[in-house]
Each structure stands twice: as C-alpha cells, then as structure tokens.
Amino acid sequence: MSPADYGLETSKPAIIGECPAVGSIGHTITDDYSSALSNGWQDVMAWTSNGVDSNGDLDDLGPATRYIRDNHYDLVYPSGSSSTPTPTPTPTPSDDVTVVNDTDFSYTGTWETASDPDFYNGDEHYTYTSGAYYEYTFNSTKVDVYGTNDAHHGIAEISIDGGTPVDVDFYNSSRQEQTLVWSSDTLSEGTHTIRASYTGRKNSSSTGYVITADKLEIYSSSGSSTTYTYEAEEGALTGSYTIYDKADASGGKTVALWDDSSSSITFTVDGGTGGSKNMDIRYLYTYDSTVRKFYVNSNFVKEVSFTQASDFTTVTETVNLNSDSNTIKLQANAGPASLDIDCITLTE
C-alpha cells in the first residue's frame, strides 16, 4: 500500500518505521525495501538489536540496503537528483603486487571484526578504542593501505618503521568499501613495518571516530601496478539499463545497456602518466553483433564493434589519455537488444 492509501499527505516525504532487520513476516528485508520504494515510500527505518534477539543483525540489513542501491537507481536516485554515485576506480593488482588480508595483520588493543561481501575477502577489522593499532612487516619498496570510509569514521595515524606518523582520514559522507586511503612513498630495499593507530580524532564533518583495516597491497621494487579495472556498475549510467548480479562478473555485477540512443556508461579514469593506453572492454552479447559509440573526454573516437559472446570476452581498443582525470563513454545506438558491460581495464 502507498502513503496515499493510508491517507497521508503525499506532498511530504513518508517513511516506514519499526521494520526488523530480518524483514517482516514472510518477507526478506530486501523484499520490504523494494516494495516500499516501489509504492511511493521514501525510506524504510529498519532496526536491529544486532543479533541479541530474533530480529536480525547488521549482516542482514547491510546487503539489503546495498541491493536496493544497486538495483533500484531510479528509486534511490530519482531523475534530476544530484546524488548519482560518483564512479570510483577499483585498482586490480598485477603480478608485481601481493595482497595481504586484514586477518594477517598483528593487532594491539581492542579490535572488532565485521563481515560484508563488499570487503576484501568478505571481512574487515575496525576499532574505536584508545591505544589500538595494527602492524604488518613486509619486504618491499611500496605499500598501499585500504579500508572503509564512512560518515562516522575518524582519523588514523600511519607510520613506517617508527617514523613520523601522518594523519589519514577515514571519513566520507557516504560509505565506500575497499578504498585506497594511503600510499607510501618509495621505500628503501629491505624489510619495513607499517603501523596504523587509532587517534580518537576526527574532522568536523564526521559523527564518529572509527578506523578500519581491510587489506594492504605490497608492491615489488618495480613500483605500483599500471593496470586498473573500472566496474560498469560504478560508472555514471543514463537512459535504459539494468544492473544484474552475476557470479562470474569481475565485481559480481554487470550492466545491461539497452540499444537506446539515450543509454550510456561514463567511466571517470585516472590517466596516470598520460599518453597511449590499452583498454579492454569485458562484455557479453547473445546476438550476432552490435556497435557502441566510443568517446574520450567528450570527443567522439569511433564505433566499437562487439561480436556474439555467450561467455564474458574482451574487445581491445587504444586510448590516449591526459595525465589527470579523464572520461571514457560508451553510447548505445537504437536497436532491439542489450549489451552486457562488465568492466573496462586500462594498461600502460
């Protein structure tokens, strides 16, 4: 039933409250969220005692809210809203990178663990306790630190080999998992120890002091990887499209971009040192063939051909990028079928 069915004034936002995190009787919380948004409600205030009773916990609630975000963009971000998610790059380690999960760190003080499919390997550590820190010892010349940023997160101090610590802010106005929060300078050859410490400090916009630990990427002496993958579902999407869960997609999802001239995906990418890059577009297409218009920084480049592929495959193009931020856009044509885009990968 809609707010109007209950006699509520429809000119004002209406939300549903007192919904348990496991969902109402006979429904999952995902069902409840989807039904409410589809019937004109603006939100659902689910609640939980976090596992101490039969009403569910945060593990039930989190995946449901992300499902709505990823599969009901038109409801969560209505036409004309300025809240469309900003595309964010997902670095993909190459052969010279070792990924270290948070379960391998050495922890001091009080830390808690959390499970979420959006964390690296599905798990993460976090703390809001004075004196807490983690360390990891490695043999390399560079390390990248990843965690979750959120509106209630604070500032950590990170140091290498007991040197002068630097402040690293885990705050962001919206939740961002697997975020690159800090990169070291080039280190000397040999063994180093990184430490990330709770400070009990935050910026003025944050509502809390939490810091997180998800993974480290340890680079060989050749430096950082030059290969980056950008997921289609994280791009700026327009027109007719559908986001699907797909187990063999690189990020677990794929975007069906329908053959409608208003449909497009725009990726915002880092050009690194600039110049020529190889771009692999990973896709599925069940019909004979199709084309998509290809733009770089709003300039039309060419029409890219996609042949029939019942399993994910790639088509490779060469792109010339600036050394700073760039946009890469795939624009649909009018036609009867959809092209499933998984991701693009740029390599110098």
Short mmCIF file of C-alpha atoms in Angstrom, two decimals:
data_model
loop_
_atom_site.label_atom_id
_atom_site.label_comp_id
_atom_site.label_asym_id
_atom_site.label_seq_id
_atom_site.Cartn_x
_atom_site.Cartn_y
_atom_site.Cartn_z
CA MET A 1 0.00 0.00 0.00
CA SER A 2 1.13 3.56 -0.73
CA PRO A 3 1.22 6.58 1.63
CA ALA A 4 -1.93 7.85 -0.08
CA ASP A 5 -3.72 4.58 0.75
CA TYR A 6 -3.11 5.40 4.42
CA GLY A 7 -4.44 8.92 4.00
CA LEU A 8 -1.00 10.54 4.36
CA GLU A 9 -0.17 13.86 2.76
CA THR A 10 1.79 12.96 -0.36
CA SER A 11 3.48 16.35 -0.74
CA LYS A 12 5.78 15.43 2.16
CA PRO A 13 8.25 12.53 2.49
CA ALA A 14 6.75 9.40 4.07
CA ILE A 15 8.79 6.57 5.55
CA ILE A 16 8.05 3.17 7.10
CA GLY A 17 9.38 2.57 10.60
CA GLU A 18 9.75 -0.33 13.03
CA CYS A 19 10.74 -2.93 10.43
CA PRO A 20 13.01 -5.68 11.82
CA ALA A 21 16.34 -6.25 10.07
CA VAL A 22 15.31 -9.78 9.04
CA GLY A 23 12.23 -8.41 7.29
CA SER A 24 8.53 -8.64 8.02
CA ILE A 25 6.65 -11.93 8.35
CA GLY A 26 7.01 -13.91 5.14
CA HIS A 27 9.33 -11.34 3.50
CA THR A 28 13.05 -10.60 3.50
CA ILE A 29 14.26 -7.11 4.35
CA THR A 30 15.19 -6.75 0.66
CA ASP A 31 11.56 -7.51 -0.27
CA ASP A 32 10.34 -4.90 2.21
CA TYR A 33 12.71 -2.19 0.94
CA SER A 34 11.86 -2.86 -2.70
CA SER A 35 8.09 -2.94 -2.08
CA ALA A 36 8.17 0.28 -0.06
CA LEU A 37 10.15 2.25 -2.64
CA SER A 38 8.03 0.92 -5.49
CA ASN A 39 4.84 2.05 -3.71
CA GLY A 40 5.90 5.64 -3.16
CA TRP A 41 7.51 5.50 0.28
CA GLN A 42 10.77 7.46 0.59
CA ASP A 43 12.57 5.13 3.01
CA VAL A 44 12.31 2.25 5.46
CA MET A 45 13.66 2.58 9.01
CA ALA A 46 14.75 -0.94 9.75
CA TRP A 47 16.03 -1.67 13.25
CA THR A 48 18.15 -4.30 14.93
CA SER A 49 19.48 -5.27 18.33
CA ASN A 50 22.46 -6.62 16.40
CA GLY A 51 21.96 -10.31 16.95
CA VAL A 52 20.78 -10.47 20.57
CA ASP A 53 17.24 -11.46 19.57
CA SER A 54 15.35 -12.90 16.60
CA ASN A 55 15.00 -9.57 14.78
CA GLY A 56 18.29 -9.93 12.89
CA ASP A 57 21.57 -8.07 12.84
CA LEU A 58 23.63 -5.73 10.68
CA ASP A 59 24.70 -8.61 8.44
CA ASP A 60 21.03 -8.96 7.42
CA LEU A 61 20.50 -5.25 6.90
CA GLY A 62 23.66 -4.23 5.03
CA PRO A 63 23.33 -6.43 1.93
CA ALA A 64 19.66 -5.47 1.59
CA THR A 65 20.33 -1.73 1.53
CA ARG A 66 23.15 -2.20 -0.98
CA TYR A 67 20.88 -4.35 -3.16
CA ILE A 68 18.36 -1.51 -3.32
CA ARG A 69 21.11 0.99 -4.10
CA ASP A 70 22.48 -1.18 -6.93
CA ASN A 71 19.21 -2.42 -8.43
CA HIS A 72 16.80 0.50 -7.95
CA TYR A 73 18.80 3.51 -9.07
CA ASP A 74 15.67 5.19 -10.44
CA LEU A 75 14.04 4.94 -7.00
CA VAL A 76 17.03 5.77 -4.82
CA TYR A 77 18.31 8.49 -7.15
CA PRO A 78 15.21 9.98 -8.85
CA SER A 79 15.52 11.84 -12.13
CA GLY A 80 17.18 15.19 -11.61
CA SER A 81 18.84 14.20 -8.34
CA SER A 82 22.41 15.28 -7.83
CA SER A 83 23.10 12.17 -5.75
CA THR A 84 24.04 9.84 -8.61
CA PRO A 85 27.02 7.82 -7.37
CA THR A 86 30.42 9.09 -8.46
CA PRO A 87 32.29 6.40 -10.37
CA THR A 88 35.32 5.17 -8.45
CA PRO A 89 38.21 3.14 -9.82
CA THR A 90 38.94 -0.32 -8.43
CA PRO A 91 42.67 -0.98 -8.74
CA THR A 92 43.42 -4.52 -9.90
CA PRO A 93 46.79 -5.80 -8.71
CA SER A 94 49.14 -7.09 -11.38
CA ASP A 95 51.79 -9.78 -10.98
CA ASP A 96 54.13 -7.47 -9.02
CA VAL A 97 51.59 -6.90 -6.22
CA THR A 98 50.91 -9.06 -3.16
CA VAL A 99 47.55 -8.51 -1.46
CA VAL A 100 47.54 -9.02 2.32
CA ASN A 101 44.16 -9.53 4.01
CA ASP A 102 43.37 -7.87 7.34
CA THR A 103 43.31 -11.28 9.05
CA ASP A 104 47.11 -11.41 8.61
CA PHE A 105 47.83 -8.15 10.44
CA SER A 106 49.15 -8.05 14.01
CA TYR A 107 46.63 -6.24 16.26
CA THR A 108 47.17 -4.49 19.59
CA GLY A 109 44.30 -3.24 21.74
CA THR A 110 40.59 -3.81 21.17
CA TRP A 111 39.50 -4.51 17.60
CA GLU A 112 36.23 -5.92 16.32
CA THR A 113 35.52 -7.80 13.10
CA ALA A 114 32.80 -7.34 10.51
CA SER A 115 31.61 -9.44 7.57
CA ASP A 116 30.36 -7.98 4.29
CA PRO A 117 30.69 -9.14 0.67
CA ASP A 118 31.92 -5.65 -0.24
CA PHE A 119 35.01 -6.02 1.98
CA TYR A 120 38.13 -7.66 0.56
CA ASN A 121 37.72 -11.41 1.21
CA GLY A 122 34.42 -10.55 2.92
CA ASP A 123 35.92 -9.39 6.23
CA GLU A 124 37.31 -6.31 7.92
CA HIS A 125 38.63 -5.15 11.32
CA TYR A 126 37.62 -1.88 12.97
CA THR A 127 38.22 -0.06 16.25
CA TYR A 128 37.12 2.98 18.21
CA THR A 129 39.29 2.30 21.25
CA SER A 130 42.24 4.29 22.58
CA GLY A 131 45.60 2.54 22.25
CA ALA A 132 44.54 0.28 19.38
CA TYR A 133 46.79 -0.19 16.37
CA TYR A 134 47.78 -2.80 13.82
CA GLU A 135 51.16 -3.62 12.29
CA TYR A 136 52.44 -5.62 9.36
CA THR A 137 56.04 -6.35 8.38
CA PHE A 138 56.93 -6.73 4.71
CA ASN A 139 59.90 -6.78 2.36
CA SER A 140 59.21 -4.30 -0.43
CA THR A 141 59.62 -0.71 -1.61
CA LYS A 142 55.97 0.41 -1.54
CA VAL A 143 52.70 -0.29 0.28
CA ASP A 144 49.09 0.83 -0.24
CA VAL A 145 46.56 0.82 2.61
CA TYR A 146 42.86 0.05 2.06
CA GLY A 147 39.88 0.43 4.39
CA THR A 148 36.27 1.56 4.52
CA ASN A 149 35.38 5.25 4.60
CA ASP A 150 32.08 6.34 6.14
CA ALA A 151 30.29 9.28 7.73
CA HIS A 152 31.10 8.12 11.30
CA HIS A 153 34.78 7.35 10.73
CA GLY A 154 37.73 9.23 12.14
CA ILE A 155 41.43 9.88 11.66
CA ALA A 156 44.23 7.31 11.98
CA GLU A 157 47.97 7.82 12.17
CA ILE A 158 50.10 5.70 9.81
CA SER A 159 53.85 5.36 10.09
CA ILE A 160 56.63 3.29 8.53
CA ASP A 161 59.44 1.86 10.69
CA GLY A 162 58.55 4.11 13.63
CA GLY A 163 58.97 7.27 11.60
CA THR A 164 56.90 10.44 11.80
CA PRO A 165 53.23 9.42 11.50
CA VAL A 166 50.87 11.02 9.01
CA ASP A 167 47.17 11.62 9.54
CA VAL A 168 44.85 9.53 7.36
CA ASP A 169 41.15 10.46 7.37
CA PHE A 170 38.67 7.57 7.03
CA TYR A 171 35.70 9.95 6.70
CA ASN A 172 33.43 10.14 3.69
CA SER A 173 29.86 11.42 3.54
CA SER A 174 28.73 8.04 2.14
CA ARG A 175 30.06 4.54 2.71
CA GLN A 176 32.93 3.41 0.44
CA GLU A 177 34.43 -0.05 0.87
CA GLN A 178 37.90 -1.16 -0.29
CA THR A 179 39.04 2.46 -0.53
CA LEU A 180 42.70 3.35 -1.08
CA VAL A 181 43.28 5.57 1.97
CA TRP A 182 47.06 5.97 1.90
CA SER A 183 50.08 5.16 -0.28
CA SER A 184 53.66 5.16 0.92
CA ASP A 185 56.48 6.96 -0.82
CA THR A 186 59.09 4.76 -2.46
CA LEU A 187 60.90 2.95 0.35
CA SER A 188 64.45 1.62 0.52
CA GLU A 189 65.03 -2.00 -0.40
CA GLY A 190 64.55 -4.34 2.57
CA THR A 191 62.18 -5.09 5.43
CA HIS A 192 59.73 -2.48 6.74
CA THR A 193 56.92 -2.35 9.30
CA ILE A 194 53.77 -0.32 8.81
CA ARG A 195 51.64 0.76 11.78
CA ALA A 196 48.12 2.24 11.68
CA SER A 197 46.93 3.69 15.01
CA TYR A 198 43.63 4.90 16.45
CA THR A 199 43.84 8.60 17.43
CA GLY A 200 40.44 9.48 18.85
CA ARG A 201 40.36 12.42 16.44
CA LYS A 202 38.02 13.24 13.56
CA ASN A 203 37.24 16.05 11.16
CA SER A 204 34.34 18.37 11.90
CA SER A 205 32.00 16.65 9.41
CA SER A 206 32.31 13.17 10.92
CA THR A 207 29.94 11.82 13.56
CA GLY A 208 32.41 9.28 14.98
CA TYR A 209 35.99 8.09 15.40
CA VAL A 210 36.09 4.59 13.87
CA ILE A 211 39.11 3.48 11.84
CA THR A 212 39.16 0.32 9.71
CA ALA A 213 41.57 -2.30 8.37
CA ASP A 214 40.73 -4.23 5.16
CA LYS A 215 43.87 -5.04 3.16
CA LEU A 216 47.36 -3.96 2.13
CA GLU A 217 48.86 -4.12 -1.34
CA ILE A 218 52.61 -4.75 -1.23
CA TYR A 219 54.50 -3.85 -4.40
CA SER A 220 57.73 -5.24 -5.76
CA SER A 221 60.65 -2.91 -6.31
CA SER A 222 59.29 -2.05 -9.77
CA GLY A 223 56.67 0.21 -8.14
CA SER A 224 52.91 0.37 -8.42
CA SER A 225 50.81 -1.51 -10.89
CA THR A 226 49.82 0.17 -14.14
CA THR A 227 46.66 -1.91 -14.61
CA TYR A 228 43.32 -0.62 -13.30
CA THR A 229 39.83 -2.02 -13.62
CA TYR A 230 36.72 0.18 -13.56
CA GLU A 231 33.42 -1.61 -12.88
CA ALA A 232 30.46 -0.75 -15.12
CA GLU A 233 28.01 -0.63 -12.20
CA GLU A 234 30.16 2.11 -10.61
CA GLY A 235 30.08 4.27 -13.75
CA ALA A 236 27.67 7.13 -14.45
CA LEU A 237 24.66 5.47 -16.11
CA THR A 238 21.97 7.14 -18.22
CA GLY A 239 18.95 6.04 -20.25
CA SER A 240 17.78 2.41 -20.33
CA TYR A 241 19.94 -0.02 -18.36
CA THR A 242 19.67 -2.82 -15.81
CA ILE A 243 22.23 -3.86 -13.19
CA TYR A 244 22.37 -7.63 -12.68
CA ASP A 245 24.07 -9.82 -10.10
CA LYS A 246 26.37 -12.21 -12.00
CA ALA A 247 28.79 -14.52 -10.23
CA ASP A 248 31.44 -14.56 -12.98
CA ALA A 249 31.48 -10.77 -13.42
CA SER A 250 34.66 -9.12 -12.13
CA GLY A 251 32.79 -7.18 -9.44
CA GLY A 252 29.89 -9.61 -9.09
CA LYS A 253 27.60 -7.42 -11.23
CA THR A 254 27.13 -6.48 -14.88
CA VAL A 255 25.24 -3.66 -16.59
CA ALA A 256 22.82 -4.44 -19.43
CA LEU A 257 22.97 -1.34 -21.61
CA TRP A 258 19.95 -1.36 -23.90
CA ASP A 259 20.12 -0.28 -27.55
CA ASP A 260 18.58 3.10 -26.91
CA SER A 261 20.37 6.27 -28.04
CA SER A 262 19.85 7.80 -24.58
CA SER A 263 21.71 4.92 -22.86
CA SER A 264 25.35 5.26 -21.90
CA ILE A 265 28.04 4.41 -19.36
CA THR A 266 30.66 7.01 -18.50
CA PHE A 267 33.78 5.93 -16.60
CA THR A 268 35.93 8.50 -14.82
CA VAL A 269 39.51 7.20 -15.01
CA ASP A 270 42.97 8.19 -13.88
CA GLY A 271 45.28 8.75 -16.84
CA GLY A 272 48.40 8.07 -14.79
CA THR A 273 51.36 9.48 -16.72
CA GLY A 274 49.10 10.17 -19.69
CA GLY A 275 49.53 9.05 -23.28
CA SER A 276 48.53 5.85 -25.02
CA LYS A 277 46.88 3.02 -23.05
CA ASN A 278 45.31 -0.29 -23.96
CA MET A 279 41.66 -0.54 -22.93
CA ASP A 280 39.96 -3.93 -22.59
CA ILE A 281 36.14 -3.88 -22.52
CA ARG A 282 34.74 -7.05 -20.90
CA TYR A 283 31.24 -7.88 -22.16
CA LEU A 284 28.52 -10.39 -23.07
CA TYR A 285 26.32 -10.25 -26.18
CA THR A 286 23.98 -13.06 -27.25
CA TYR A 287 23.10 -11.74 -30.72
CA ASP A 288 25.21 -11.61 -33.89
CA SER A 289 26.96 -8.27 -33.39
CA THR A 290 26.42 -4.68 -32.30
CA VAL A 291 28.32 -1.40 -32.02
CA ARG A 292 28.68 1.30 -29.37
CA LYS A 293 29.91 4.83 -29.87
CA PHE A 294 33.15 5.47 -28.02
CA TYR A 295 34.10 8.88 -26.57
CA VAL A 296 37.17 10.08 -24.66
CA ASN A 297 36.82 13.34 -22.74
CA SER A 298 33.58 14.08 -24.65
CA ASN A 299 35.32 13.67 -28.03
CA PHE A 300 33.93 11.02 -30.37
CA VAL A 301 36.64 8.48 -31.26
CA LYS A 302 34.99 5.65 -33.20
CA GLU A 303 32.29 2.98 -33.15
CA VAL A 304 33.44 -0.14 -31.31
CA SER A 305 32.18 -3.49 -32.64
CA PHE A 306 31.08 -6.25 -30.27
CA THR A 307 30.67 -9.76 -31.69
CA GLN A 308 28.50 -12.53 -30.27
CA ALA A 309 29.77 -13.92 -26.95
CA SER A 310 27.77 -16.19 -24.65
CA ASP A 311 30.61 -16.08 -22.07
CA PHE A 312 32.48 -12.99 -20.97
CA THR A 313 35.09 -11.90 -23.51
CA THR A 314 37.00 -8.69 -24.24
CA VAL A 315 37.47 -6.27 -27.09
CA THR A 316 40.64 -4.15 -27.00
CA GLU A 317 41.00 -0.52 -28.08
CA THR A 318 43.81 2.02 -27.78
CA VAL A 319 43.03 5.26 -25.95
CA ASN A 320 45.01 8.46 -25.50
CA LEU A 321 44.50 9.98 -22.05
CA ASN A 322 45.54 13.09 -20.18
CA SER A 323 47.76 12.72 -17.13
CA ASP A 324 44.93 13.71 -14.79
CA SER A 325 41.23 12.73 -14.69
CA ASN A 326 39.59 11.53 -17.92
CA THR A 327 36.17 10.31 -19.01
CA ILE A 328 35.51 7.30 -21.22
CA LYS A 329 31.97 6.93 -22.52
CA LEU A 330 30.18 4.10 -24.32
CA GLN A 331 26.99 5.32 -26.01
CA ALA A 332 24.27 2.95 -27.24
CA ASN A 333 22.52 3.04 -30.62
CA ALA A 334 18.85 2.45 -31.35
CA GLY A 335 18.09 -1.27 -31.65
CA PRO A 336 16.38 -4.31 -30.15
CA ALA A 337 18.87 -5.84 -27.70
CA SER A 338 21.13 -5.09 -24.74
CA LEU A 339 24.90 -5.36 -24.44
CA ASP A 340 26.12 -6.52 -21.03
CA ILE A 341 29.17 -4.50 -19.95
CA ASP A 342 31.16 -5.90 -17.03
CA CYS A 343 34.13 -3.53 -16.76
CA ILE A 344 36.94 -1.78 -18.57
CA THR A 345 40.64 -2.34 -17.82
CA LEU A 346 43.37 0.18 -18.66
CA THR A 347 47.02 -0.85 -19.03
CA GLU A 348 50.01 1.31 -19.85
#
